[in-house]
């Protein structure tokens, strides 16, 4: 429906418009023949059958033209027409602008918009007769990739905005030299519809600049003409021995302030800036679109409420060219200077709620998916079903680089994603896969489940596959993931003050030949590390067994022991595949190590030890409990299978029902520092496999009171090996002797030995 724009002719035009509306409804049923008949004023005089017949029986335009009801003309001829006839229909035959027009004698003021209203030199207004979409070529666009179509497209957009109707683009390349202003309308392209940026590298403008209530853009290719701009960049400064550059004169294919923006089945390519930049949008929905060769970021949203990116493809985002210009001077990525671009995100989601699902990201320079905020909103992010691949020699970022990064996000669910690291530049700094960074919320919740992260074939070692920087009140579950990691740590937990940390049912293989860990916890902040920590039912493996001595399956360690003062910690049911458990803690409230398999070592070193330590039902070679300056207050070591155990500094220790097969010292307790300690070694079976092996060795060279030590009901098997000793007691004669009772000695060289 055409919009009447002249207030001075309101009453007359209202009656005319009513006629047009009625006539159009009738025309829709009559077809093209009806258009001509209605325009000629002959409908009332024709038989009813003329418009009641089936479409196949209706009159054709050529027949009506033979009846002199339709005049064939051109746009130029209409504008030159000085004797218009209201009873005729004028058929414009100009290519792309074809259509029917009628002369509106009552209108003397509507402006010529080149598409739906043509004004002759005599002032006659010819108006297009149509019932359906508005086509951009009506307004004079060429779409030939050479003609500047900016003004013509803007005229079409203005008409559609005024009349609240969609604008259709035919196939073709529409060259523009300024931003097209889109206000509350829908853009619908055809296969091969291209909006192409004109001008050189100094011309920085957004191809589409959107506002209003709602904008929909479908089936459009945005070509930023980046390749012809020689990729100009700005020097930002040196950082970490890298020369950092930013985009100069950047632009976005689409910049949107619209309340709601839908991007559907579009292609963004060769953009020297951002693909889509949304600010303050209520809802952004981008689906089934492609982003290729984008210099800055593919999708960047800022202070939005809802952002959804589904089923899209992202390829080569933020990558420096091999040859480029910095401040007008030629530069080379492979030259002596180490250039890097610190940006290049796939989807940057700064929104209250964001969903990034079922997309593919290939060669993203910085981070494929970012969830973040800097205002008072409390973001929630869902990242699921995405495929991310790093495989380009010019991926170099110092910001750092990652596959997924959640920061200042209150709730994040990362599930079912697949990441592959194949190649990035060797000079690049820290690289990780999934990073959960700090947030300011009193309560936050992160869930990382069912993801596959594979860097086993990566061109170099990297920092960590998963990085979690905990904050007060955080609850984090990392469960059911497959990690093939060529990194220092498969999962790195850092900082302090988390509420709950659960790492369970993950399958982790570390391919780094340097000192590394499958799971590592480090103290990066102050205060207690965690209240509830569970590491359970994981499969942990070091791929290179020749480096097994360097490898810890699980390590609670860094430069300083971590603080587990208030923590209840559990390491349970894991398959260590010959790896080690290392615990360096300033203090632990309660620690349970239970039912783990194939462990090389349980090693605990700390300042104050644990208030309650339970080690039971583990299959482990060696156990070392050695607080540096303090002690384990209560320790229960029961029902384990191991080769040897070394203990130094425990107030109250209970060692019972273990099966020990040793070639050296089965149970070795040395230099306990506190009086009134309790040591109970009861019901263990110790098999001495080699000469000089000792079943139980109590080394009391400090001369502490040993009256609270009980060694009873143990079975010590010497196997006729030379110089084996069942129990060795080393203490000055003045110190009271422990109680040795009801132990069974079989084929040992010496049952009890003192000196």
Tab-separated table of C-alpha atoms in Angstrom, residues 226-227 230-233 243 245-247 270-275 291-298 313-326 331-334 339-346 361-368 389-398 401 423-425 428:
chain	number	residue	atom	x	y	z
A	226	UNK	CA	39.586	-5.792	1.530
A	227	UNK	CA	42.007	-7.364	-0.900
A	230	UNK	CA	46.298	-3.463	0.844
A	231	UNK	CA	45.278	-4.077	4.478
A	232	UNK	CA	46.447	-0.909	6.178
A	233	UNK	CA	47.200	-1.134	9.905
A	243	UNK	CA	55.097	-5.406	17.481
A	245	UNK	CA	49.039	-3.562	15.220
A	246	UNK	CA	45.398	-2.486	15.105
A	247	UNK	CA	43.059	-1.831	12.200
A	270	UNK	CA	36.935	-9.512	2.752
A	271	UNK	CA	35.987	-7.046	5.487
A	272	UNK	CA	38.693	-4.666	6.761
A	273	UNK	CA	37.017	-4.361	10.160
A	274	UNK	CA	34.128	-6.265	11.775
A	275	UNK	CA	31.583	-8.469	10.062
A	291	UNK	CA	32.191	-14.970	7.764
A	292	UNK	CA	35.408	-15.222	5.736
A	293	UNK	CA	38.617	-13.173	5.664
A	294	UNK	CA	37.545	-10.651	8.304
A	295	UNK	CA	40.383	-8.381	9.486
A	296	UNK	CA	38.988	-7.518	12.933
A	297	UNK	CA	36.162	-9.552	14.501
A	298	UNK	CA	33.452	-11.586	12.808
A	313	UNK	CA	30.752	-20.748	9.572
A	314	UNK	CA	33.760	-18.566	10.457
A	315	UNK	CA	37.010	-18.779	8.501
A	316	UNK	CA	40.261	-16.762	8.684
A	317	UNK	CA	39.330	-14.105	11.219
A	318	UNK	CA	41.880	-11.475	12.322
A	319	UNK	CA	44.851	-12.979	10.504
A	320	UNK	CA	47.629	-10.668	9.353
A	321	UNK	CA	48.430	-10.948	5.627
A	322	UNK	CA	51.876	-12.069	4.602
A	323	UNK	CA	52.515	-8.563	3.233
A	324	UNK	CA	50.784	-5.495	4.663
A	325	UNK	CA	51.248	-1.819	5.482
A	326	UNK	CA	51.790	-0.269	8.906
A	331	UNK	CA	55.805	-4.916	6.516
A	332	UNK	CA	56.009	-8.685	6.350
A	333	UNK	CA	54.703	-11.278	8.752
A	334	UNK	CA	57.687	-13.505	8.042
A	339	UNK	CA	54.210	-8.583	14.167
A	340	UNK	CA	50.979	-9.647	15.816
A	341	UNK	CA	47.370	-8.570	15.743
A	342	UNK	CA	45.898	-8.708	19.235
A	343	UNK	CA	42.308	-8.943	17.991
A	344	UNK	CA	40.399	-11.322	15.793
A	345	UNK	CA	37.439	-12.929	17.595
A	346	UNK	CA	34.849	-15.201	16.046
A	361	UNK	CA	35.307	-21.753	13.503
A	362	UNK	CA	38.405	-22.281	11.346
A	363	UNK	CA	41.537	-20.199	12.026
A	364	UNK	CA	40.453	-17.533	14.489
A	365	UNK	CA	43.404	-15.349	15.468
A	366	UNK	CA	42.410	-14.580	19.067
A	367	UNK	CA	39.351	-16.325	20.535
A	368	UNK	CA	36.629	-18.207	18.689
A	389	UNK	CA	40.069	-25.656	14.418
A	390	UNK	CA	43.434	-23.863	14.655
A	391	UNK	CA	45.449	-24.570	11.510
A	392	UNK	CA	47.212	-21.554	10.007
A	393	UNK	CA	50.876	-20.477	10.155
A	394	UNK	CA	49.984	-16.790	10.677
A	395	UNK	CA	47.809	-17.196	13.761
A	396	UNK	CA	49.713	-15.025	16.231
A	397	UNK	CA	48.158	-13.168	19.155
A	398	UNK	CA	49.540	-11.964	22.479
A	401	UNK	CA	44.609	-16.832	22.194
A	423	UNK	CA	49.139	-25.202	13.694
A	424	UNK	CA	49.671	-21.715	15.117
A	425	UNK	CA	52.752	-19.526	14.950
A	428	UNK	CA	52.910	-16.756	19.840
